CSV table of C-alpha atoms in Angstrom, one decimal:
chain,number,residue,atom,x,y,z
A,14,MET,CA,14.8,44.2,80.4
A,15,ASN,CA,15.6,46.4,83.4
A,16,ARG,CA,17.4,43.5,85.1
A,17,LEU,CA,19.5,42.9,82.1
A,18,THR,CA,20.6,46.6,81.9
A,19,MET,CA,21.1,47.0,85.7
A,20,PRO,CA,24.8,45.9,85.6
A,21,TRP,CA,25.5,48.5,83.0
A,22,ASP,CA,23.7,51.1,85.0
A,23,VAL,CA,25.7,50.2,88.1
A,24,MET,CA,28.9,50.4,86.1
A,25,GLN,CA,28.1,53.8,84.6
A,26,PHE,CA,27.1,55.1,88.1
A,27,GLU,CA,30.3,53.8,89.7
A,28,LEU,CA,32.5,55.1,86.9
A,29,ARG,CA,30.9,58.6,87.2
A,30,ARG,CA,31.5,58.4,90.9
A,31,SER,CA,35.2,57.6,90.4
A,32,PHE,CA,35.9,61.0,89.0
A,33,THR,CA,37.2,62.4,92.2
A,34,MET,CA,40.6,63.8,92.9
A,35,GLY,CA,41.7,60.9,95.0
A,36,ARG,CA,40.6,58.2,92.6
A,37,ILE,CA,42.0,60.0,89.6
A,38,ALA,CA,45.3,60.4,91.4
A,39,MET,CA,45.3,56.6,92.1
A,40,TRP,CA,44.7,55.9,88.4
A,41,PHE,CA,47.6,58.1,87.4
A,42,ALA,CA,49.8,56.4,90.1
A,43,LEU,CA,49.0,53.0,88.6
A,44,VAL,CA,50.0,54.2,85.2
A,45,ALA,CA,53.1,56.0,86.4
A,46,PHE,CA,54.6,53.2,88.5
A,47,PRO,CA,55.5,50.7,85.6
A,48,VAL,CA,56.4,53.6,83.3
A,49,ALA,CA,58.9,55.0,85.9
A,50,ILE,CA,60.5,51.5,86.4
A,51,ILE,CA,60.8,50.9,82.6
A,52,ALA,CA,62.2,54.4,82.0
A,53,THR,CA,64.8,53.9,84.8
A,54,MET,CA,65.8,50.5,83.4
A,55,ARG,CA,66.2,52.0,79.9
A,56,GLY,CA,68.3,54.8,81.3
A,57,ILE,CA,70.6,52.3,83.1
A,58,ALA,CA,70.9,50.2,79.9
A,59,LEU,CA,71.6,53.2,77.8
A,60,ALA,CA,74.4,54.4,80.2
A,61,SER,CA,75.9,50.9,80.4
A,62,SER,CA,76.0,50.5,76.6
A,63,ALA,CA,78.0,53.7,76.0
A,64,ASN,CA,75.0,55.5,74.4
A,65,LYS,CA,74.6,52.7,71.9
A,66,PHE,CA,71.4,51.2,73.2
A,67,ASP,CA,70.1,48.3,71.2
A,68,PRO,CA,66.6,47.2,72.4
A,69,ALA,CA,66.9,43.8,70.8
A,70,GLU,CA,69.7,42.9,73.3
A,71,PHE,CA,67.4,43.6,76.3
A,72,ILE,CA,64.1,42.5,74.8
A,73,GLU,CA,63.5,39.5,77.1
A,74,PRO,CA,64.4,41.1,80.5
A,75,PHE,CA,62.5,44.3,79.5
A,76,GLY,CA,59.5,42.2,78.4
A,77,PHE,CA,59.4,40.1,81.5
A,78,THR,CA,59.8,43.1,83.7
A,79,LEU,CA,56.9,44.8,81.9
A,80,TYR,CA,54.8,41.7,82.3
A,81,PHE,CA,55.5,41.6,86.1
A,82,LEU,CA,54.8,45.3,86.5
A,83,VAL,CA,51.5,45.4,84.6
A,84,PRO,CA,49.5,42.1,84.5
A,85,GLU,CA,50.9,40.9,87.9
A,86,VAL,CA,51.2,44.2,89.8
A,87,THR,CA,49.2,47.1,88.3
A,88,CYS,CA,46.2,44.9,87.6
A,89,LEU,CA,46.2,43.4,91.1
A,90,LEU,CA,46.6,46.7,92.8
A,91,GLY,CA,43.8,48.3,90.9
A,92,LEU,CA,41.5,45.3,91.5
A,93,LEU,CA,42.3,45.3,95.2
A,94,LEU,CA,41.0,48.9,95.4
A,95,TRP,CA,37.8,48.2,93.3
A,96,ALA,CA,36.7,44.6,93.3
A,97,THR,CA,37.5,43.5,96.8
A,98,PRO,CA,35.4,46.0,98.8
A,99,ALA,CA,32.3,45.6,96.6
A,100,ILE,CA,30.2,44.4,99.5
A,101,SER,CA,31.9,46.0,102.4
A,102,THR,CA,31.4,49.5,101.0
A,103,GLU,CA,27.7,49.0,100.6
A,104,ILE,CA,27.4,47.7,104.2
A,105,GLU,CA,29.5,50.6,105.6
A,106,GLY,CA,27.4,53.1,103.6
A,107,GLN,CA,24.2,51.5,104.9
A,108,THR,CA,22.9,51.0,101.4
A,109,TRP,CA,23.0,47.2,101.4
A,110,VAL,CA,19.5,46.7,102.8
A,111,TYR,CA,18.0,48.6,99.8
A,112,LEU,CA,19.9,46.5,97.3
A,113,ALA,CA,18.9,43.3,99.1
A,114,LEU,CA,15.2,44.1,98.9
A,115,ARG,CA,15.2,44.5,95.1
A,116,ARG,CA,14.6,41.5,92.9
A,117,SER,CA,17.9,40.2,91.5
A,118,GLY,CA,19.4,43.4,93.0
A,119,ARG,CA,22.2,41.7,94.8
A,120,ARG,CA,23.5,39.8,91.8
A,121,MET,CA,23.1,42.6,89.3
A,122,VAL,CA,24.8,45.2,91.5
A,123,LEU,CA,27.7,42.7,92.2
A,124,PHE,CA,28.1,42.0,88.5
A,125,GLY,CA,28.0,45.7,87.8
A,126,LYS,CA,30.8,46.3,90.3
A,127,TYR,CA,32.8,43.5,88.7
A,128,LEU,CA,32.6,45.3,85.4
A,129,THR,CA,33.5,48.6,87.0
A,130,ALA,CA,36.6,47.1,88.6
A,131,VAL,CA,37.7,45.5,85.3
A,132,VAL,CA,37.1,48.6,83.2
A,133,TRP,CA,38.8,51.0,85.7
A,134,THR,CA,41.8,48.8,86.2
A,135,LEU,CA,42.2,47.8,82.6
A,136,SER,CA,42.2,51.4,81.4
A,137,ALA,CA,45.2,52.2,83.5
A,138,SER,CA,46.9,48.9,82.6
A,139,LEU,CA,46.5,49.5,78.8
A,140,VAL,CA,47.8,53.0,79.0
A,141,ALA,CA,50.8,52.0,81.1
A,142,THR,CA,51.5,49.1,78.7
A,143,ALA,CA,51.4,51.4,75.6
A,144,VAL,CA,53.8,53.9,77.2
A,145,CYS,CA,56.2,51.3,78.4
A,146,VAL,CA,56.4,49.5,75.1
A,147,TRP,CA,57.0,52.8,73.4
A,148,LEU,CA,59.9,53.5,75.8
A,149,ILE,CA,61.5,50.1,75.1
A,150,GLY,CA,61.3,50.8,71.4
A,151,THR,CA,62.0,47.3,70.1
A,152,ASP,CA,61.4,46.1,66.6
A,153,VAL,CA,58.8,43.7,68.0
A,154,MET,CA,57.0,46.6,69.7
A,155,LEU,CA,53.6,45.9,68.1
A,156,ARG,CA,53.7,42.2,69.0
A,157,MET,CA,54.8,42.9,72.6
A,158,TRP,CA,52.0,45.5,73.0
A,159,CYS,CA,49.4,43.1,71.7
A,160,VAL,CA,50.6,40.2,74.0
A,161,MET,CA,50.9,42.4,77.1
A,162,SER,CA,47.5,44.0,76.4
A,163,VAL,CA,45.8,40.6,76.1
A,164,LEU,CA,47.5,39.4,79.2
A,165,ALA,CA,46.3,42.5,81.1
A,166,VAL,CA,42.7,41.8,79.9
A,167,LEU,CA,42.9,38.2,81.1
A,168,SER,CA,44.5,39.2,84.4
A,169,CYS,CA,41.8,41.8,85.1
A,170,LEU,CA,38.9,39.4,84.2
A,171,ALA,CA,40.3,36.5,86.3
A,172,HIS,CA,41.7,38.4,89.3
A,173,ALA,CA,38.6,40.6,89.6
A,174,ALA,CA,36.4,37.4,89.9
A,175,ILE,CA,38.7,36.0,92.6
A,176,PHE,CA,38.8,39.3,94.6
A,177,LEU,CA,35.0,39.7,94.2
A,178,LEU,CA,34.6,36.2,95.7
A,179,ILE,CA,37.0,37.0,98.5
A,180,GLY,CA,35.0,40.2,99.2
A,181,VAL,CA,31.7,38.2,99.3
A,182,LEU,CA,33.1,35.6,101.7
A,183,PHE,CA,35.2,37.7,104.0
A,184,TYR,CA,33.3,41.0,104.0
A,185,ARG,CA,34.7,42.0,107.5
A,186,ARG,CA,38.4,41.7,106.6
A,187,THR,CA,38.3,42.0,102.8
A,188,MET,CA,41.6,43.8,102.1
A,189,VAL,CA,43.5,41.7,104.6
A,190,SER,CA,42.1,38.5,103.0
A,191,ALA,CA,42.8,39.7,99.5
A,192,VAL,CA,46.4,40.6,100.3
A,193,LEU,CA,47.0,37.3,102.0
A,194,TYR,CA,45.6,35.5,98.9
A,195,THR,CA,47.8,37.5,96.6
A,196,MET,CA,51.0,37.0,98.6
A,197,ILE,CA,50.4,33.3,99.4
A,198,VAL,CA,48.8,32.0,96.2
A,199,GLU,CA,49.6,34.3,93.3
A,200,TYR,CA,53.2,35.3,94.4
A,201,GLY,CA,53.9,32.1,96.4
A,202,LEU,CA,52.3,29.0,95.1
A,203,SER,CA,52.6,30.1,91.5
A,204,PHE,CA,56.4,29.8,91.7
A,205,VAL,CA,56.4,26.4,93.5
A,206,PRO,CA,57.5,23.6,91.2
A,207,ALA,CA,54.4,21.4,91.9
A,208,LEU,CA,51.0,20.7,90.4
A,209,VAL,CA,49.3,23.0,92.8
A,210,ASN,CA,50.6,26.1,91.0
A,211,LYS,CA,48.6,25.1,87.9
A,212,PHE,CA,45.5,26.4,89.8
A,213,THR,CA,46.9,29.9,90.1
A,214,ILE,CA,46.2,32.7,87.6
A,215,ASN,CA,49.8,34.0,87.3
A,216,TYR,CA,51.0,30.5,86.3
A,217,ARG,CA,48.7,30.6,83.4
A,218,LEU,CA,49.6,34.1,82.4
A,219,ARG,CA,53.3,33.3,82.4
A,220,GLY,CA,52.7,30.3,80.3
A,221,LEU,CA,50.8,32.4,77.7
A,222,LEU,CA,53.7,34.9,77.7
A,223,ALA,CA,56.2,32.2,77.1
A,224,ASN,CA,54.1,30.7,74.3
A,225,TRP,CA,53.2,33.9,72.5
A,226,MET,CA,56.6,35.6,72.8
A,227,GLY,CA,58.8,32.5,72.5
A,228,TRP,CA,60.6,33.3,75.8
A,229,GLU,CA,61.4,29.9,77.3
A,230,ASN,CA,63.3,31.5,80.3
A,231,VAL,CA,60.1,33.0,81.7
A,232,ARG,CA,58.5,29.6,82.2
A,233,SER,CA,58.1,28.4,85.8
A,234,ASN,CA,60.0,25.5,87.3
A,235,ALA,CA,56.8,23.5,87.3
A,236,GLU,CA,56.6,23.8,83.5
A,237,ASN,CA,60.2,22.7,83.2
A,238,ILE,CA,59.5,19.6,85.3
A,239,PHE,CA,56.0,18.6,84.2
A,240,GLY,CA,56.2,20.0,80.7
A,241,SER,CA,54.7,23.1,79.1
A,242,GLU,CA,51.0,23.4,78.1
A,243,SER,CA,49.4,24.7,75.0
A,244,VAL,CA,47.8,28.2,74.6
A,245,SER,CA,44.3,26.7,74.5
A,246,THR,CA,44.9,24.8,77.8
A,247,HIS,CA,45.9,28.0,79.5
A,248,LEU,CA,43.0,30.0,78.1
A,249,MET,CA,40.5,27.3,79.1
A,250,ALA,CA,41.9,27.1,82.6
A,251,LEU,CA,41.7,30.9,83.0
A,252,ALA,CA,38.1,30.9,81.7
A,253,ALA,CA,37.2,28.1,84.1
A,254,LEU,CA,38.7,29.9,87.1
A,255,THR,CA,37.0,33.1,86.2
A,256,ILE,CA,33.5,31.6,85.6
A,257,ILE,CA,33.7,29.4,88.7
A,258,ALA,CA,34.8,32.3,91.0
A,259,LEU,CA,32.3,34.8,89.5
A,260,GLY,CA,29.5,32.3,89.5
A,261,PHE,CA,30.1,31.2,93.1
A,262,ALA,CA,30.3,34.9,94.2
A,263,LEU,CA,27.0,35.7,92.5
A,264,TYR,CA,25.4,32.6,94.1
A,265,ARG,CA,26.8,33.3,97.5
A,266,VAL,CA,25.7,37.0,97.5
A,267,GLU,CA,22.1,36.0,96.7
A,268,TYR,CA,21.7,34.0,99.9
A,269,ALA,CA,24.2,35.6,102.3
A,270,GLU,CA,22.8,37.5,105.2
A,271,TYR,CA,25.1,40.5,105.8
A,272,PRO,CA,24.6,42.6,109.0
A,273,THR,CA,23.8,46.2,108.6
A,274,GLN,CA,26.1,48.8,110.3
A,275,GLN,CA,23.6,49.1,113.1
A,276,GLU,CA,23.4,45.4,113.7
A,277,GLY,CA,27.2,45.0,113.4
């Protein structure tokens, strides 16, 4: 029973430890960034429409901007700070040897840190989404909020597993490796009109956005060439990517031999 509750204990401990001035400031920065961009866009649209702003005329560009700012930027930035250094922080803090000696300690602590990264990042993403949708003020506000919130949840679950795997494999250069993955794969290959982008998370999220909101213009070039896929296909692909990445990370951390700070 203790092993089953250990991930939740780790998550509670990490969340309590996150209540510092620096980490609270980062949380507010993640919330403020998309809100500031949407507020600026709304101000420009209001000025250009001679104070007769109609949200329905700008719903698609506003919506795609919100999607890019929250599931594709805010979520990834938060997870970069929390999920990627899950192992390196323990090694640098000289606490890894104590975790490694406990039965199932490695896997349980890693899974607890995964949950912490998801909860911490998702809370900022959901708050930012709610404020941004309220600023847009469209008649499909509830639908947009639901869709963006679900996409934020899926983004956090999937990207956290990928970043956790990167942190397990490249514990010496975790942030560099995660940034390179993000730029090359999620912001590079996901826009390439080829079959390879079907293995990226952002490709699946954009497909869900197009299906749920009915915005054909947000589909990638690959979907226009090879055809669009159903919601169930995108969800199953995201679930498979998340389970495989998280499972391999938990398996790898169990048998990996990480050097302590003294040995390094």
